[in-house]
Amino acid sequence: MPDNLPRIVAVLLDGLPSTVIAAVGGIALTIVLSFAAGLSLLARRRAVRVLARIYVEGFRGTSEVVQLFWIYFVLPVLVGLQLVPLYAGVLVLGLNHGAYGAEIVRGAVQSVPRAQYEGCTALGLSPAQRMRRVILPQAVVEMLPPFNNLCIQLLKSTAILSLITVADVTRQGVQVLIPNFGPDTELIFAVMAVVYLVLALLITAVMRVAERVAARRVGRRPTRAARGSTVTPAGAR
Amino acid sequence: MPVPSSVLAAAAPVWDWGYALEVLPDLLRALVVTIEITLLGSALAMALGLVIAVLRRARIPVLDQVVWAFVEVVRSTPLLVQIFFLFIVAPRFGLTLSAFLVGVLALGVHYACYTSEVYRAGIDAVPRGQWEAATALSLPHSRTWTAVILPQALPRVLPALGNYVISMFKEVPLLLAIGVVEVVNAAREAGSQTFRFVEPYTIAGLLFLALSYPASMLVRRLERRVGTV
């Protein structure tokens, strides 16, 4: 084993907090924005739909790096607010992936069968109850697999924060380690890859649990109580 | 580092049209570079992706696992890291490439790992009966692929491939990290000479929007025409 491995791992792990904060913060913001914009895309008011559409197309249509530099270098000039690099990064990661997530939410909500809406009307549920109790729980099950991809995309995007001096795993590897441990360059890249792979696996593991919980909540898979019964739950795959 | 905003606000209006027009030619030149890299990278991604997809279908022991692992690693690690990897590691093996070429290779190989999945889905969507018919006609393997399977699989994967071309276009700015003068790098250079970043970065964003929005509209129309995988 190469002598420098422990030191390489230690220096890369120094960048882990930034990468994790960026990923977790970005994912949290992405979820909020995805639902806000995704539901707005389906809103009754035209003005709301148009605003959401502008947000979604604006962020999907431009490069994430441009967005990052714009928020970090231009926004301070326009509004006099200089963000800490890490927070600027979280903001951009959330805004960018939220725009993609909005389309996931919109698509999932639209995929809920019409009969579910009719059922709600028949039961006299208010539109808010209908969305919260009937439509969203079913839509969430559809959303989770694409959201898993989106979160992994976001995790990989955290590397761009190194371009605005955030000391994340990428910056620790490329700016700190490689100039100092040149002969171990391949090893440094291998360890970096492992760090990102492990984080991606963690995200997938969390999402698998979420998928199971969400599916169980709408009875898509037999719960422990129903497992013995011979009746197949509606919509079971 | 940005200049304190109070200084700029006092010195000049927020948006200076004259300055905007001054930086535009440089940005347009950089846009051409960005498009060149996108087109070359896409060509590589489409060709290599198809090779990976066909290769993986052949299920050759060992090679199959190696290709699988490669695709998984590429898909789970940041593109920026892969760009640095190619830029720093290739010269250590005596392979000195220009930053432009590193960009084309890194983007091409990265996206090949995604397009290979698209091709796979497209190939899987061709009914089994087509394979069986080809066997019944005792078509050679190569003819089965080129005359039966791919002509049916490829139209359906076009929209998905188109979306990846658009994604790649938007990821070209990552190459500023290795010194490629694409749009964002050109904007940064223009801005750092005058300490005015509002116009260059805003124009850079608008240039991306001006190309990728119509392109994604085209892909959506294509999707409606040929369906999708």
Short mmCIF file of C-alpha atoms in Angstrom, two decimals:
data_model
loop_
_atom_site.label_atom_id
_atom_site.label_comp_id
_atom_site.label_asym_id
_atom_site.label_seq_id
_atom_site.Cartn_x
_atom_site.Cartn_y
_atom_site.Cartn_z
CA MET A 1 0.00 0.00 0.00
CA PRO A 2 1.37 3.44 -0.88
CA ASP A 3 2.77 5.32 2.12
CA ASN A 4 0.84 8.48 1.37
CA LEU A 5 -2.60 6.87 1.31
CA PRO A 6 -3.60 7.85 4.88
CA ARG A 7 -2.60 11.45 4.30
CA ILE A 8 -4.40 11.57 0.94
CA VAL A 9 -7.56 10.20 2.50
CA ALA A 10 -7.30 12.66 5.41
CA VAL A 11 -6.90 15.70 3.12
CA LEU A 12 -9.78 14.60 0.88
CA LEU A 13 -12.00 14.01 3.90
CA ASP A 14 -11.30 17.61 4.96
CA GLY A 15 -13.33 18.53 1.90
CA LEU A 16 -16.15 16.16 2.78
CA PRO A 17 -18.11 18.58 5.04
CA SER A 18 -18.35 21.16 2.25
CA THR A 19 -19.42 18.55 -0.30
CA VAL A 20 -22.00 17.06 2.07
CA ILE A 21 -23.39 20.46 3.14
CA ALA A 22 -23.64 21.51 -0.49
CA ALA A 23 -25.35 18.25 -1.47
CA VAL A 24 -27.76 18.09 1.48
CA GLY A 25 -28.56 21.82 1.37
CA GLY A 26 -28.94 21.67 -2.38
CA ILE A 27 -31.23 18.64 -2.21
CA ALA A 28 -33.38 20.27 0.49
CA LEU A 29 -33.76 23.43 -1.60
CA THR A 30 -34.36 21.33 -4.72
CA ILE A 31 -37.25 19.49 -3.08
CA VAL A 32 -38.89 22.72 -1.89
CA LEU A 33 -38.49 24.44 -5.26
CA SER A 34 -39.55 21.35 -7.21
CA PHE A 35 -42.85 21.16 -5.41
CA ALA A 36 -43.43 24.92 -5.42
CA ALA A 37 -42.65 25.29 -9.11
CA GLY A 38 -44.07 21.92 -10.17
CA LEU A 39 -47.44 22.60 -8.57
CA SER A 40 -47.36 26.17 -9.89
CA LEU A 41 -46.97 24.77 -13.41
CA LEU A 42 -50.38 23.17 -12.87
CA ALA A 43 -51.95 26.18 -11.16
CA ARG A 44 -55.30 27.53 -12.26
CA ARG A 45 -54.03 31.12 -12.52
CA ARG A 46 -52.25 31.83 -15.75
CA ALA A 47 -49.85 34.32 -14.15
CA VAL A 48 -48.62 31.66 -11.70
CA ARG A 49 -48.11 29.15 -14.50
CA VAL A 50 -46.20 31.66 -16.62
CA LEU A 51 -43.92 32.64 -13.72
CA ALA A 52 -43.16 29.00 -12.95
CA ARG A 53 -42.52 28.30 -16.63
CA ILE A 54 -40.06 31.21 -16.85
CA TYR A 55 -38.19 29.90 -13.81
CA VAL A 56 -38.07 26.35 -15.13
CA GLU A 57 -37.02 27.21 -18.69
CA GLY A 58 -34.60 29.89 -17.51
CA PHE A 59 -32.67 27.52 -15.29
CA ARG A 60 -32.92 24.52 -17.57
CA GLY A 61 -31.86 26.57 -20.54
CA THR A 62 -28.64 28.03 -19.14
CA SER A 63 -25.48 26.41 -17.91
CA GLU A 64 -25.06 25.65 -14.24
CA VAL A 65 -21.60 27.24 -14.29
CA VAL A 66 -23.07 30.47 -15.69
CA GLN A 67 -25.69 30.45 -12.96
CA LEU A 68 -23.03 29.93 -10.31
CA PHE A 69 -20.84 32.73 -11.59
CA TRP A 70 -23.84 34.98 -12.07
CA ILE A 71 -25.02 34.53 -8.49
CA TYR A 72 -21.53 34.76 -7.07
CA PHE A 73 -20.12 37.63 -9.16
CA VAL A 74 -23.10 39.54 -10.61
CA LEU A 75 -25.73 39.40 -7.90
CA PRO A 76 -23.48 41.25 -5.40
CA VAL A 77 -23.15 44.12 -7.88
CA LEU A 78 -26.87 44.28 -8.54
CA VAL A 79 -28.24 43.98 -5.00
CA GLY A 80 -25.16 44.51 -2.84
CA LEU A 81 -25.41 41.05 -1.30
CA GLN A 82 -22.22 39.01 -1.32
CA LEU A 83 -22.93 35.38 -0.53
CA VAL A 84 -20.43 33.09 1.15
CA PRO A 85 -19.20 30.75 -1.64
CA LEU A 86 -20.72 27.65 -0.06
CA TYR A 87 -24.14 29.29 0.29
CA ALA A 88 -24.01 30.69 -3.22
CA GLY A 89 -23.31 27.11 -4.29
CA VAL A 90 -26.22 25.65 -2.32
CA LEU A 91 -28.48 28.31 -3.83
CA VAL A 92 -27.41 27.53 -7.39
CA LEU A 93 -27.57 23.77 -6.92
CA GLY A 94 -31.08 24.13 -5.50
CA LEU A 95 -32.30 26.59 -8.12
CA ASN A 96 -30.88 24.60 -11.02
CA HIS A 97 -32.04 21.15 -9.96
CA GLY A 98 -35.32 22.55 -8.64
CA ALA A 99 -36.13 23.53 -12.21
CA TYR A 100 -35.60 19.95 -13.36
CA GLY A 101 -37.45 18.62 -10.32
CA ALA A 102 -40.44 20.84 -11.12
CA GLU A 103 -40.99 18.89 -14.33
CA ILE A 104 -40.77 15.63 -12.37
CA VAL A 105 -43.41 16.84 -9.91
CA ARG A 106 -45.64 18.14 -12.70
CA GLY A 107 -45.38 14.89 -14.64
CA ALA A 108 -46.03 12.74 -11.57
CA VAL A 109 -49.08 14.73 -10.51
CA GLN A 110 -50.45 14.56 -14.05
CA SER A 111 -49.91 10.80 -14.11
CA VAL A 112 -52.44 10.28 -11.29
CA PRO A 113 -55.57 8.89 -12.98
CA ARG A 114 -58.53 11.21 -13.50
CA ALA A 115 -60.79 8.85 -11.57
CA GLN A 116 -58.91 9.79 -8.41
CA TYR A 117 -60.00 13.42 -8.87
CA GLU A 118 -63.57 12.31 -9.53
CA GLY A 119 -63.49 10.15 -6.42
CA CYS A 120 -62.44 13.18 -4.36
CA THR A 121 -65.30 15.22 -5.78
CA ALA A 122 -67.70 12.41 -4.94
CA LEU A 123 -66.39 12.37 -1.37
CA GLY A 124 -66.74 16.14 -1.12
CA LEU A 125 -63.07 16.81 -0.43
CA SER A 126 -61.82 20.37 -0.82
CA PRO A 127 -59.15 20.98 -3.50
CA ALA A 128 -56.50 21.30 -0.77
CA GLN A 129 -57.55 18.03 0.86
CA ARG A 130 -57.65 16.37 -2.52
CA MET A 131 -54.08 17.40 -3.31
CA ARG A 132 -52.67 16.62 0.11
CA ARG A 133 -54.51 13.42 0.96
CA VAL A 134 -55.12 11.76 -2.40
CA ILE A 135 -53.13 13.11 -5.32
CA LEU A 136 -49.72 13.89 -3.80
CA PRO A 137 -49.27 10.61 -1.88
CA GLN A 138 -49.74 8.73 -5.15
CA ALA A 139 -47.67 11.18 -7.17
CA VAL A 140 -44.78 10.98 -4.71
CA VAL A 141 -44.41 7.26 -5.41
CA GLU A 142 -43.92 8.07 -9.09
CA MET A 143 -41.53 10.94 -8.35
CA LEU A 144 -39.03 9.12 -6.19
CA PRO A 145 -37.07 7.14 -8.82
CA PRO A 146 -36.46 10.21 -11.02
CA PHE A 147 -35.68 12.24 -7.90
CA ASN A 148 -33.00 9.70 -7.03
CA ASN A 149 -31.30 10.43 -10.36
CA LEU A 150 -31.71 14.14 -9.82
CA CYS A 151 -30.08 13.96 -6.36
CA ILE A 152 -27.13 12.02 -7.73
CA GLN A 153 -26.84 14.58 -10.53
CA LEU A 154 -26.81 17.26 -7.84
CA LEU A 155 -24.17 15.46 -5.81
CA LYS A 156 -21.92 15.39 -8.87
CA SER A 157 -22.63 19.04 -9.54
CA THR A 158 -21.28 20.00 -6.11
CA ALA A 159 -17.83 19.68 -7.71
CA ILE A 160 -18.40 22.97 -9.57
CA LEU A 161 -18.32 24.78 -6.23
CA SER A 162 -14.56 24.23 -6.34
CA LEU A 163 -14.57 26.83 -9.14
CA ILE A 164 -15.64 29.51 -6.66
CA THR A 165 -13.05 28.47 -4.04
CA VAL A 166 -15.23 26.17 -1.91
CA ALA A 167 -12.82 23.65 -0.34
CA ASP A 168 -14.84 20.59 -1.32
CA VAL A 169 -13.54 17.11 -2.11
CA THR A 170 -12.69 18.08 -5.69
CA ARG A 171 -10.77 21.20 -4.70
CA GLN A 172 -8.93 19.35 -1.95
CA GLY A 173 -7.88 16.74 -4.46
CA VAL A 174 -7.00 18.89 -7.43
CA GLN A 175 -5.69 22.06 -5.77
CA VAL A 176 -4.20 20.75 -2.54
CA LEU A 177 -3.15 17.14 -3.09
CA ILE A 178 -2.01 16.91 -6.70
CA PRO A 179 0.52 19.78 -6.52
CA ASN A 180 2.01 18.15 -3.41
CA PHE A 181 1.72 14.44 -4.10
CA GLY A 182 2.31 14.44 -7.85
CA PRO A 183 3.56 10.83 -8.10
CA ASP A 184 0.33 9.62 -6.47
CA THR A 185 -1.95 11.41 -8.93
CA GLU A 186 -3.77 8.25 -10.03
CA LEU A 187 -4.29 7.19 -6.43
CA ILE A 188 -5.68 10.63 -5.52
CA PHE A 189 -8.21 10.40 -8.34
CA ALA A 190 -9.13 6.87 -7.34
CA VAL A 191 -9.83 7.91 -3.75
CA MET A 192 -11.85 10.91 -4.96
CA ALA A 193 -13.91 8.60 -7.16
CA VAL A 194 -14.51 6.29 -4.20
CA VAL A 195 -15.71 9.21 -2.04
CA TYR A 196 -18.24 10.27 -4.69
CA LEU A 197 -19.30 6.67 -5.35
CA VAL A 198 -19.96 6.09 -1.65
CA LEU A 199 -21.97 9.32 -1.38
CA ALA A 200 -24.00 8.34 -4.46
CA LEU A 201 -24.68 4.91 -2.93
CA LEU A 202 -25.80 6.59 0.30
CA ILE A 203 -28.27 8.76 -1.61
CA THR A 204 -29.61 5.73 -3.45
CA ALA A 205 -29.97 3.80 -0.19
CA VAL A 206 -31.93 6.63 1.44
CA MET A 207 -34.14 6.94 -1.64
CA ARG A 208 -34.85 3.19 -1.68
CA VAL A 209 -36.15 3.46 1.89
CA ALA A 210 -38.23 6.50 0.93
CA GLU A 211 -39.62 4.62 -2.08
CA ARG A 212 -40.66 1.71 0.11
CA VAL A 213 -42.29 3.98 2.70
CA ALA A 214 -44.12 6.03 0.08
CA ALA A 215 -45.33 2.91 -1.74
CA ARG A 216 -46.55 1.34 1.47
CA ARG A 217 -48.45 4.49 2.44
CA VAL A 218 -50.63 4.21 -0.65
CA GLY A 219 -50.91 0.44 -0.40
CA ARG A 220 -48.87 -0.30 -3.50
CA ARG A 221 -47.08 -3.14 -1.81
CA PRO A 222 -48.49 -5.45 0.85
CA THR A 223 -47.97 -4.10 4.34
CA ARG A 224 -47.13 -6.53 7.10
CA ALA A 225 -50.80 -6.84 8.03
CA ALA A 226 -51.99 -7.48 4.49
CA ARG A 227 -49.27 -9.90 3.53
CA GLY A 228 -51.25 -12.93 4.63
CA SER A 229 -54.41 -11.97 2.76
CA THR A 230 -55.13 -13.32 -0.68
CA VAL A 231 -56.45 -10.02 -1.97
CA THR A 232 -53.91 -8.22 -4.14
CA PRO A 233 -53.80 -4.54 -3.23
CA ALA A 234 -54.92 -2.25 -6.01
CA GLY A 235 -52.06 -1.20 -8.24
CA ALA A 236 -49.65 -3.83 -6.96
CA ARG A 237 -46.92 -4.56 -9.43
CA MET B 1 -12.42 38.55 -6.47
CA PRO B 2 -15.32 40.92 -7.04
CA VAL B 3 -14.91 44.59 -6.33
CA PRO B 4 -17.10 45.85 -3.45
CA SER B 5 -20.44 46.60 -4.98
CA SER B 6 -20.66 50.13 -3.54
CA VAL B 7 -17.65 51.18 -5.63
CA LEU B 8 -19.20 49.95 -8.87
CA ALA B 9 -22.63 51.29 -8.13
CA ALA B 10 -21.18 54.75 -7.76
CA ALA B 11 -18.95 54.49 -10.81
CA ALA B 12 -21.26 53.30 -13.55
CA PRO B 13 -24.83 52.36 -14.36
CA VAL B 14 -25.79 48.77 -13.63
CA TRP B 15 -26.08 47.87 -17.30
CA ASP B 16 -23.84 49.53 -19.87
CA TRP B 17 -24.97 48.82 -23.45
CA GLY B 18 -21.77 50.12 -24.95
CA TYR B 19 -19.71 47.74 -22.87
CA ALA B 20 -22.11 44.91 -23.61
CA LEU B 21 -21.61 45.41 -27.35
CA GLU B 22 -17.87 45.63 -26.81
CA VAL B 23 -17.63 42.19 -25.18
CA LEU B 24 -20.15 40.54 -27.49
CA PRO B 25 -17.71 39.64 -30.32
CA ASP B 26 -15.38 37.85 -27.89
CA LEU B 27 -18.29 35.94 -26.41
CA LEU B 28 -19.59 34.96 -29.84
CA ARG B 29 -16.16 33.67 -30.82
CA ALA B 30 -16.13 31.65 -27.61
CA LEU B 31 -19.63 30.43 -28.42
CA VAL B 32 -18.28 28.98 -31.67
CA VAL B 33 -15.64 27.09 -29.66
CA THR B 34 -18.37 25.87 -27.31
CA ILE B 35 -20.45 24.63 -30.24
CA GLU B 36 -17.44 22.94 -31.84
CA ILE B 37 -16.69 21.06 -28.63
CA THR B 38 -20.35 20.13 -28.26
CA LEU B 39 -20.61 18.76 -31.80
CA LEU B 40 -17.34 16.82 -31.66
CA GLY B 41 -18.12 15.55 -28.16
CA SER B 42 -21.62 14.51 -29.22
CA ALA B 43 -20.30 12.65 -32.25
CA LEU B 44 -17.93 10.75 -29.97
CA ALA B 45 -20.66 10.12 -27.37
CA MET B 46 -23.07 8.79 -29.99
CA ALA B 47 -20.52 6.50 -31.64
CA LEU B 48 -18.92 5.23 -28.44
CA GLY B 49 -22.29 4.87 -26.71
CA LEU B 50 -23.49 2.61 -29.50
CA VAL B 51 -20.32 0.55 -29.30
CA ILE B 52 -20.78 0.16 -25.53
CA ALA B 53 -24.45 -0.79 -25.93
CA VAL B 54 -23.78 -3.41 -28.61
CA LEU B 55 -20.75 -4.72 -26.74
CA ARG B 56 -22.73 -5.12 -23.54
CA ARG B 57 -25.42 -7.06 -25.37
CA ALA B 58 -22.82 -9.57 -26.51
CA ARG B 59 -22.19 -10.44 -22.81
CA ILE B 60 -18.54 -11.31 -23.28
CA PRO B 61 -17.27 -12.54 -19.89
CA VAL B 62 -14.84 -10.23 -18.05
CA LEU B 63 -15.09 -7.55 -20.75
CA ASP B 64 -18.76 -7.13 -19.87
CA GLN B 65 -17.99 -6.59 -16.17
CA VAL B 66 -15.16 -4.19 -16.99
CA VAL B 67 -17.39 -2.09 -19.25
CA TRP B 68 -20.18 -2.16 -16.67
CA ALA B 69 -17.84 -0.95 -13.91
CA PHE B 70 -16.44 1.76 -16.16
CA VAL B 71 -19.91 3.04 -17.04
CA GLU B 72 -20.99 3.04 -13.40
CA VAL B 73 -17.91 4.91 -12.20
CA VAL B 74 -18.22 7.51 -14.95
CA ARG B 75 -21.90 7.99 -14.22
CA SER B 76 -21.41 8.36 -10.45
CA THR B 77 -18.47 10.75 -10.34
CA PRO B 78 -18.41 14.44 -11.25
CA LEU B 79 -17.64 15.37 -14.83
CA LEU B 80 -15.33 18.09 -13.54
CA VAL B 81 -13.22 15.47 -11.78
CA GLN B 82 -13.08 13.42 -14.98
CA ILE B 83 -11.96 16.48 -16.92
CA PHE B 84 -9.16 17.10 -14.43
CA PHE B 85 -8.29 13.41 -14.52
CA LEU B 86 -7.81 13.36 -18.28
CA PHE B 87 -6.00 16.69 -18.27
CA ILE B 88 -3.56 15.75 -15.52
CA VAL B 89 -3.14 12.00 -15.94
CA ALA B 90 -2.86 11.68 -19.74
CA PRO B 91 0.45 13.63 -19.94
CA ARG B 92 1.88 11.33 -17.27
CA PHE B 93 1.54 8.52 -19.79
CA GLY B 94 3.21 10.57 -22.50
CA LEU B 95 -0.07 11.65 -24.06
CA THR B 96 -0.08 15.44 -24.19
CA LEU B 97 -3.42 16.69 -25.45
CA SER B 98 -4.62 20.24 -25.95
CA ALA B 99 -7.23 21.47 -23.50
CA PHE B 100 -9.70 21.57 -26.39
CA LEU B 101 -9.11 17.89 -27.15
CA VAL B 102 -9.27 16.93 -23.47
CA GLY B 103 -12.65 18.66 -23.40
CA VAL B 104 -13.95 16.76 -26.42
CA LEU B 105 -12.68 13.43 -25.07
CA ALA B 106 -13.90 13.96 -21.50
CA LEU B 107 -17.36 15.11 -22.56
CA GLY B 108 -17.59 12.45 -25.29
CA VAL B 109 -16.64 9.56 -23.02
CA HIS B 110 -18.75 10.87 -20.13
CA TYR B 111 -21.86 11.19 -22.26
CA ALA B 112 -21.18 7.88 -24.04
CA CYS B 113 -21.88 6.21 -20.70
CA TYR B 114 -25.30 7.86 -20.71
CA THR B 115 -26.09 7.38 -24.40
CA SER B 116 -25.20 3.69 -24.11
CA GLU B 117 -28.17 3.32 -21.75
CA VAL B 118 -30.37 5.14 -24.25
CA TYR B 119 -29.30 2.80 -27.04
CA ARG B 120 -29.82 -0.17 -24.77
CA ALA B 121 -33.40 0.91 -24.10
CA GLY B 122 -33.93 1.49 -27.81
CA ILE B 123 -32.53 -1.91 -28.74
CA ASP B 124 -34.58 -3.61 -26.02
CA ALA B 125 -37.70 -1.98 -27.44
CA VAL B 126 -37.28 -3.86 -30.74
CA PRO B 127 -39.63 -6.86 -30.51
CA ARG B 128 -38.07 -10.30 -29.97
CA GLY B 129 -39.74 -11.51 -33.14
CA GLN B 130 -37.42 -9.31 -35.20
CA TRP B 131 -34.40 -11.17 -33.83
CA GLU B 132 -36.08 -14.51 -34.40
CA ALA B 133 -37.03 -13.55 -37.95
CA ALA B 134 -33.42 -12.56 -38.63
CA THR B 135 -32.30 -15.93 -37.31
CA ALA B 136 -34.93 -17.72 -39.39
CA LEU B 137 -33.64 -15.93 -42.49
CA SER B 138 -30.14 -16.91 -41.36
CA LEU B 139 -28.96 -13.36 -41.70
CA PRO B 140 -25.37 -12.96 -40.56
CA HIS B 141 -24.94 -11.22 -37.21
CA SER B 142 -23.70 -8.00 -38.71
CA ARG B 143 -26.62 -7.80 -41.15
CA THR B 144 -29.08 -8.45 -38.33
CA TRP B 145 -27.73 -5.40 -36.54
CA THR B 146 -27.36 -3.05 -39.50
CA ALA B 147 -30.41 -4.05 -41.54
CA VAL B 148 -32.96 -5.12 -38.94
CA ILE B 149 -32.34 -4.01 -35.38
CA LEU B 150 -30.66 -0.61 -35.58
CA PRO B 151 -32.95 0.89 -38.26
CA GLN B 152 -35.83 0.23 -35.88
CA ALA B 153 -34.04 1.18 -32.68
CA LEU B 154 -32.33 4.40 -33.77
CA PRO B 155 -35.29 6.67 -34.65
CA ARG B 156 -36.78 6.14 -31.22
CA VAL B 157 -33.58 7.07 -29.41
CA LEU B 158 -33.08 10.32 -31.33
CA PRO B 159 -35.02 12.58 -28.93
CA ALA B 160 -33.12 11.23 -25.92
CA LEU B 161 -29.81 11.67 -27.73
CA GLY B 162 -30.85 15.21 -28.64
CA ASN B 163 -31.45 15.98 -24.99
CA TYR B 164 -27.97 14.76 -24.14
CA VAL B 165 -26.47 17.01 -26.81
CA ILE B 166 -28.21 19.96 -25.17
CA SER B 167 -26.98 18.90 -21.72
CA MET B 168 -23.46 18.59 -23.04
CA PHE B 169 -23.62 22.06 -24.56
CA LYS B 170 -24.47 23.42 -21.12
CA GLU B 171 -21.63 21.51 -19.47
CA VAL B 172 -18.91 22.78 -21.80
CA PRO B 173 -18.22 25.72 -19.41
CA LEU B 174 -16.71 23.20 -16.96
CA LEU B 175 -13.75 23.24 -19.32
CA LEU B 176 -12.82 26.72 -18.14
CA ALA B 177 -11.16 24.87 -15.26
CA ILE B 178 -8.49 23.62 -17.69
CA GLY B 179 -8.26 26.88 -19.63
CA VAL B 180 -10.52 26.30 -22.63
CA VAL B 181 -11.84 29.67 -23.77
CA GLU B 182 -15.51 28.82 -23.98
CA VAL B 183 -18.30 31.32 -23.31
CA VAL B 184 -18.02 31.59 -19.53
CA ASN B 185 -14.23 31.77 -19.61
CA ALA B 186 -14.40 34.49 -22.25
CA ALA B 187 -16.86 36.36 -20.06
CA ARG B 188 -14.54 36.00 -17.10
CA GLU B 189 -11.58 37.29 -19.09
CA ALA B 190 -13.55 40.25 -20.39
CA GLY B 191 -14.81 41.02 -16.91
CA SER B 192 -11.46 40.75 -15.20
CA GLN B 193 -9.99 43.40 -17.52
CA THR B 194 -12.66 45.95 -16.68
CA PHE B 195 -13.89 44.69 -13.30
CA ARG B 196 -17.38 44.69 -14.76
CA PHE B 197 -18.96 41.25 -14.66
CA VAL B 198 -22.65 42.08 -14.98
CA GLU B 199 -22.73 42.36 -18.76
CA PRO B 200 -20.38 39.48 -19.72
CA TYR B 201 -21.95 36.89 -17.43
CA THR B 202 -25.48 37.98 -18.24
CA ILE B 203 -24.79 37.81 -21.98
CA ALA B 204 -23.16 34.41 -21.47
CA GLY B 205 -26.34 33.16 -19.81
CA LEU B 206 -28.52 34.59 -22.55
CA LEU B 207 -26.39 32.98 -25.26
CA PHE B 208 -26.93 29.58 -23.68
CA LEU B 209 -30.64 30.22 -23.38
CA ALA B 210 -30.87 31.48 -26.96
CA LEU B 211 -29.47 28.21 -28.29
CA SER B 212 -30.64 25.55 -25.87
CA TYR B 213 -34.24 26.69 -25.54
CA PRO B 214 -35.06 26.43 -29.27
CA ALA B 215 -33.05 23.22 -29.42
CA SER B 216 -35.10 21.64 -26.65
CA MET B 217 -38.28 22.76 -28.44
CA LEU B 218 -37.04 20.93 -31.54
CA VAL B 219 -36.35 17.81 -29.49
CA ARG B 220 -39.83 17.98 -28.02
CA ARG B 221 -41.31 18.14 -31.53
CA LEU B 222 -39.16 15.22 -32.59
CA GLU B 223 -40.38 13.33 -29.53
CA ARG B 224 -43.97 13.77 -30.63
CA ARG B 225 -43.13 12.57 -34.14
CA VAL B 226 -41.07 9.44 -33.46
CA GLY B 227 -42.00 8.64 -29.87
CA THR B 228 -39.44 7.99 -27.21
CA VAL B 229 -37.81 5.14 -25.35
#
